[in-house]
Short mmCIF file of C-alpha atoms in Angstrom, two decimals:
data_model
loop_
_atom_site.label_atom_id
_atom_site.label_comp_id
_atom_site.label_asym_id
_atom_site.label_seq_id
_atom_site.Cartn_x
_atom_site.Cartn_y
_atom_site.Cartn_z
CA MET F 27 94.60 130.26 100.19
CA ILE F 28 95.19 126.85 101.17
CA VAL F 29 98.37 124.94 100.59
CA VAL F 30 98.73 121.35 100.68
CA ARG F 31 102.15 119.63 100.83
CA LEU F 32 102.49 116.74 98.43
CA LEU F 33 104.66 113.66 99.36
CA GLY F 34 104.69 109.95 98.52
CA GLY F 35 103.58 108.15 95.78
CA LEU F 36 100.30 108.71 93.50
CA GLY F 37 97.80 107.26 96.01
CA ASN F 38 99.07 109.28 98.80
CA GLN F 39 99.21 112.49 96.77
CA MET F 40 95.58 111.98 95.68
CA PHE F 41 94.54 112.02 99.58
CA GLN F 42 96.60 115.10 100.21
CA TYR F 43 94.98 116.92 97.32
CA ALA F 44 91.45 115.93 98.05
CA ALA F 45 91.91 117.07 101.54
CA GLY F 46 93.18 120.46 100.48
CA ARG F 47 90.91 120.75 97.76
CA ARG F 48 87.80 120.37 99.90
CA ALA F 49 89.08 123.03 102.51
CA ALA F 50 89.51 125.27 99.49
CA VAL F 51 85.96 124.44 97.93
CA VAL F 52 83.96 124.90 100.85
CA ASN F 53 85.64 128.16 101.78
CA ARG F 54 85.89 129.45 98.35
CA TRP F 55 89.70 129.92 98.69
CA PRO F 56 92.33 129.01 95.99
CA LEU F 57 94.21 126.02 96.40
CA LYS F 58 98.07 125.75 95.59
CA LEU F 59 100.41 122.74 95.90
CA ASP F 60 103.73 122.56 97.59
CA GLY F 61 105.78 120.08 95.39
CA SER F 62 109.16 120.77 96.96
CA ALA F 63 109.45 117.34 98.47
CA PHE F 64 110.08 116.08 94.85
CA ARG F 65 113.64 117.17 94.44
CA PRO F 66 116.10 115.71 91.90
CA GLY F 67 117.06 112.37 92.94
CA SER F 68 114.09 111.95 95.17
CA PRO F 69 112.49 108.56 95.00
CA ARG F 70 109.21 109.80 94.49
CA ALA F 71 107.83 112.12 91.88
CA TYR F 72 104.78 114.30 91.33
CA GLY F 73 102.01 112.02 90.07
CA LEU F 74 98.87 114.26 89.58
CA ASP F 75 99.85 115.46 85.98
CA ALA F 76 98.04 112.92 84.21
CA LEU F 77 94.62 113.67 86.27
CA ASN F 78 92.12 116.50 85.71
CA VAL F 79 94.00 118.67 88.44
CA GLU F 80 94.53 122.33 87.49
CA ALA F 81 95.96 123.59 91.17
CA PRO F 82 98.90 125.71 90.57
CA PHE F 83 102.33 124.92 92.56
CA LEU F 84 103.98 127.26 94.95
CA THR F 85 106.96 129.30 93.69
CA PRO F 86 110.36 128.64 95.46
CA ALA F 87 109.92 132.10 96.89
CA GLU F 88 106.42 131.16 98.10
CA VAL F 89 107.71 127.69 99.75
CA GLY F 90 110.44 129.69 101.48
CA ALA F 91 108.05 132.25 103.00
CA ILE F 92 105.81 129.71 104.57
CA ILE F 93 108.48 127.10 105.47
CA GLY F 94 111.48 129.38 106.05
CA PRO F 95 115.21 128.62 105.47
CA PRO F 96 116.46 125.10 105.84
CA HIS F 97 119.29 125.57 108.28
CA GLY F 98 121.14 128.15 110.22
CA LEU F 99 120.07 131.41 112.14
CA GLY F 100 117.38 132.11 109.50
CA LYS F 101 115.55 129.19 110.46
CA ARG F 102 115.53 129.70 114.16
CA LEU F 103 114.31 133.39 113.29
CA HIS F 104 111.67 131.91 111.23
CA ARG F 105 110.57 129.50 113.98
CA ILE F 106 110.09 132.32 116.33
CA ARG F 107 108.20 134.51 113.82
CA ARG F 108 105.85 131.38 113.19
CA ARG F 109 105.23 130.88 116.88
CA PHE F 110 104.54 134.27 117.84
CA LYS F 111 103.08 135.34 114.47
CA ILE F 112 105.45 138.14 113.91
CA GLY F 113 104.72 139.16 110.34
CA TYR F 114 103.42 135.54 109.79
CA ARG F 115 99.94 134.74 109.00
CA TRP F 116 100.04 131.04 108.04
CA SER F 117 98.65 128.35 110.06
CA TRP F 118 100.07 124.90 110.01
CA ILE F 119 98.06 121.79 110.38
CA ARG F 120 100.49 118.84 110.81
CA GLU F 121 99.39 115.35 111.05
CA ASP F 122 101.14 114.01 114.17
CA ARG F 123 100.58 110.34 113.35
CA LEU F 124 98.19 108.11 111.08
CA SER F 125 94.91 108.03 113.18
CA THR F 126 91.31 109.16 112.96
CA VAL F 127 90.06 112.20 111.19
CA ASP F 128 91.62 115.38 112.48
CA PRO F 129 88.57 117.97 112.59
CA ARG F 130 91.08 120.79 112.26
CA ILE F 131 91.07 120.06 108.37
CA LEU F 132 87.43 120.28 108.20
CA ALA F 133 87.62 123.82 109.83
CA ALA F 134 90.61 124.91 108.00
CA PRO F 135 91.01 128.90 108.35
CA PRO F 136 92.38 131.00 105.38
CA TYR F 137 96.22 130.76 104.57
CA THR F 138 96.35 127.36 105.99
CA TYR F 139 99.59 124.89 105.20
CA ILE F 140 98.31 121.24 105.34
CA ASP F 141 101.14 118.73 105.97
CA GLY F 142 100.18 114.97 106.25
CA TYR F 143 98.66 112.03 104.50
CA TRP F 144 94.91 112.50 105.33
CA GLN F 145 93.79 109.03 104.48
CA SER F 146 90.21 109.16 104.74
CA GLU F 147 87.22 109.70 102.68
CA LYS F 148 85.76 111.82 105.50
CA TYR F 149 87.98 114.70 104.51
CA PHE F 150 86.22 115.15 101.24
CA ALA F 151 82.94 113.12 101.03
CA ASP F 152 80.87 116.21 100.96
CA ILE F 153 82.71 117.24 97.47
CA ALA F 154 82.81 113.50 96.39
CA GLU F 155 81.81 114.29 92.51
CA THR F 156 84.28 117.01 92.44
CA ILE F 157 87.12 114.87 93.57
CA ARG F 158 85.97 112.23 91.00
CA ASP F 159 86.15 114.67 88.25
CA ASP F 160 89.36 116.00 89.31
CA PHE F 161 90.76 112.43 89.13
CA ARG F 162 89.52 111.67 85.87
CA ILE F 163 92.21 110.30 83.34
CA GLU F 164 91.25 111.23 79.87
CA SER F 165 93.30 108.89 77.64
CA TRP F 166 95.08 105.60 77.86
CA VAL F 167 98.84 105.54 78.03
CA ASP F 168 99.08 102.04 76.62
CA PRO F 169 96.58 101.61 73.62
CA ARG F 170 96.17 97.85 74.72
CA ALA F 171 94.46 99.20 77.82
CA ARG F 172 91.33 99.96 75.66
CA ALA F 173 90.54 96.30 74.73
CA ILE F 174 90.96 95.49 78.55
CA ALA F 175 88.62 98.14 79.46
CA GLY F 176 86.00 96.38 77.03
CA GLN F 177 86.64 93.15 78.73
CA VAL F 178 86.32 94.90 82.11
CA LEU F 179 82.81 96.53 81.26
CA GLY F 180 81.48 93.60 79.61
CA SER F 181 81.97 91.28 82.37
CA GLU F 182 81.14 90.79 86.30
CA SER F 183 84.56 92.31 86.73
CA VAL F 184 86.51 92.33 90.07
CA SER F 185 89.82 94.24 90.40
CA LEU F 186 92.32 92.56 92.74
CA HIS F 187 95.43 94.34 93.72
CA VAL F 188 98.62 93.00 94.95
CA ARG F 189 101.15 95.26 96.48
CA ARG F 190 104.57 94.23 96.70
CA GLY F 191 107.68 96.50 95.47
CA ASP F 192 109.26 98.53 98.59
CA TYR F 193 106.54 96.53 100.81
CA VAL F 194 108.87 93.52 100.31
CA THR F 195 112.25 94.70 99.23
CA ASP F 196 112.67 97.67 101.79
CA PRO F 197 112.79 95.98 105.55
CA ARG F 198 111.54 99.30 107.30
CA THR F 199 108.66 99.64 104.90
CA ASN F 200 107.93 95.82 105.30
CA GLN F 201 108.06 96.20 109.15
CA ALA F 202 105.70 99.21 108.96
CA HIS F 203 103.16 98.07 106.39
CA GLY F 204 103.58 94.19 105.83
CA THR F 205 101.86 92.48 102.65
CA CYS F 206 98.42 90.86 102.27
CA THR F 207 98.75 87.11 102.38
CA ILE F 208 97.73 84.75 99.71
CA GLU F 209 95.13 83.54 102.01
CA TYR F 210 93.65 86.89 102.21
CA TYR F 211 93.29 87.07 98.49
CA GLN F 212 91.83 83.45 98.27
CA GLU F 213 89.23 84.23 101.12
CA ALA F 214 88.26 87.48 99.39
CA ALA F 215 87.70 85.84 96.34
CA ARG F 216 85.61 83.23 97.83
CA GLN F 217 83.44 85.83 99.62
CA ILE F 218 82.96 87.63 96.02
CA ALA F 219 82.10 84.45 94.29
CA GLY F 220 79.61 83.75 97.08
CA ARG F 221 77.62 87.19 96.17
CA VAL F 222 78.57 87.66 92.69
CA SER F 223 77.42 85.59 89.72
CA ARG F 224 80.10 84.52 87.09
CA PRO F 225 83.01 86.79 88.64
CA HIS F 226 85.95 87.53 86.46
CA PHE F 227 88.98 88.77 88.37
CA PHE F 228 91.37 91.54 87.04
CA LEU F 229 94.74 91.21 88.79
CA PHE F 230 96.73 94.35 89.11
CA SER F 231 100.07 94.41 90.75
CA ASP F 232 103.69 95.98 90.53
CA ASP F 233 105.00 92.47 90.70
CA PRO F 234 102.89 90.47 88.11
CA GLY F 235 105.42 87.67 87.93
CA TRP F 236 104.99 86.80 91.53
CA VAL F 237 101.50 87.11 91.18
CA GLY F 238 101.22 84.70 88.06
CA ALA F 239 103.41 82.16 90.07
CA ASN F 240 101.75 82.02 93.28
CA LEU F 241 97.99 83.26 93.26
CA LYS F 242 95.64 80.82 91.95
CA LEU F 243 91.84 81.35 91.84
CA ASP F 244 89.24 79.20 91.01
CA HIS F 245 87.54 81.67 88.59
CA PRO F 246 88.33 83.37 85.25
CA ALA F 247 91.35 85.57 85.72
CA THR F 248 93.30 88.27 83.59
CA LEU F 249 96.71 89.49 84.94
CA VAL F 250 96.51 92.96 83.52
CA SER F 251 99.80 94.01 84.76
CA GLN F 252 101.58 91.42 82.65
CA GLN F 253 99.81 92.67 79.40
CA LEU F 254 100.47 96.41 79.86
CA SER F 255 103.47 98.74 80.06
CA GLY F 256 102.98 98.91 83.76
CA ASN F 257 101.93 102.47 84.07
CA GLN F 258 100.16 103.35 86.93
CA TYR F 259 97.52 105.61 85.15
CA ASP F 260 95.99 102.93 83.07
CA ASP F 261 95.96 100.40 86.06
CA LEU F 262 94.14 103.09 88.04
CA ARG F 263 91.61 103.91 85.65
CA LEU F 264 91.12 100.12 84.62
CA MET F 265 90.74 99.48 88.50
CA SER F 266 87.95 102.14 88.77
CA LEU F 267 85.98 100.73 85.65
CA CYS F 268 85.55 97.24 87.60
CA ARG F 269 82.28 96.41 89.36
CA HIS F 270 84.00 95.22 92.41
CA HIS F 271 87.08 95.21 94.13
CA ILE F 272 89.62 93.16 96.49
CA ILE F 273 92.12 95.87 97.47
CA ALA F 274 95.63 95.75 99.32
CA ASN F 275 96.68 97.62 102.06
CA SER F 276 97.58 100.38 99.52
CA SER F 277 96.34 103.90 99.11
CA PHE F 278 96.59 103.25 95.32
CA SER F 279 94.23 100.22 95.30
CA TRP F 280 91.96 102.24 97.91
CA TRP F 281 91.51 104.99 95.04
CA GLY F 282 90.74 102.47 92.22
CA ALA F 283 87.97 101.18 94.34
CA TRP F 284 86.77 104.66 95.58
CA LEU F 285 86.59 106.02 92.01
CA ASN F 286 84.07 103.49 90.99
CA PRO F 287 80.68 105.39 91.62
CA ARG F 288 78.59 102.42 91.63
CA PRO F 289 76.52 102.39 94.87
CA GLU F 290 76.08 98.52 94.76
CA LYS F 291 79.94 97.76 94.27
CA ILE F 292 81.40 95.27 96.87
CA VAL F 293 84.84 96.41 98.33
CA LEU F 294 86.76 93.98 100.24
CA ALA F 295 89.97 95.21 102.28
CA PRO F 296 92.52 93.67 104.73
CA ARG F 297 91.36 93.65 108.16
CA ARG F 298 94.50 95.31 109.53
CA TRP F 299 96.08 98.09 106.98
CA ALA F 300 99.59 98.26 108.80
CA ASN F 301 101.61 96.52 111.54
CA ASP F 302 101.77 99.47 113.77
CA PRO F 303 99.45 99.03 116.65
CA ASN F 304 99.19 102.55 117.42
CA TRP F 305 97.69 103.30 114.09
CA ASP F 306 93.93 103.86 114.56
CA ASP F 307 92.68 103.13 111.12
CA ARG F 308 88.82 103.01 111.85
CA ASP F 309 88.27 106.06 109.48
CA LEU F 310 90.47 104.70 106.70
CA LEU F 311 87.59 102.71 105.03
CA PRO F 312 84.26 104.05 103.92
CA ALA F 313 81.44 102.54 105.87
CA SER F 314 80.07 100.30 103.33
CA TRP F 315 83.66 98.25 102.68
CA VAL F 316 84.19 95.07 104.18
CA ARG F 317 87.29 94.03 106.06
CA VAL F 318 88.52 90.57 105.48
#
């Protein structure tokens, strides 16, 4: 069995699931999900339920057997058992920091607990079609999205994602990630327009009011997130239907671009993904994507 710990928002959970799914598929082992991070009152919630994902959750008893008690003597004894493998068969692969691909994931033994973010296509590129099928969204949440999908499919569509939210409002998150500048989006749009005839930009954001007031493009543009009910599943599906992509430093728009299977797609991404100079992000983007 392979167990993957889920945490963070939808995009992060997709990366975690994909890394665990690949380890399970290539070794023909079952995959289970640890959703214990999503406790009542947690700022994040399980987000894969609208996708074509069928991996079961660990039971509380199974979580306890792997992780151990949260405190006290039981916790200390569990650490000793885990360290010396005294009646404990699980191997842990924990991501120490966001960096280049960890080869331990690609060679995970059975009874492995995977804990991290795993933000690279290299963890699952050899089962790409399986992952795309698992992340298929079958129905629209907002019925108005169907009409926008028709516009997307009938034009030289370019998704453009502006991530703000806690990147702006939370000082610690802002310091860690920062936000993409207006100049980045304008330069990326200029580059797309130089390669694509009659581009139509479809704008997605968790702050559509800010985008409408501040981002001006010299080409037709539809502010999708101002027209729909603001659910992430319609946004993700619509982004994936676009022909080309301008993404933010966001795992959510990374997936919107990656789920587009067209080999000729153009994907433009920010040159630097985060403010942390210790984060080696060379494996974050697929080789064909272009940094701006």
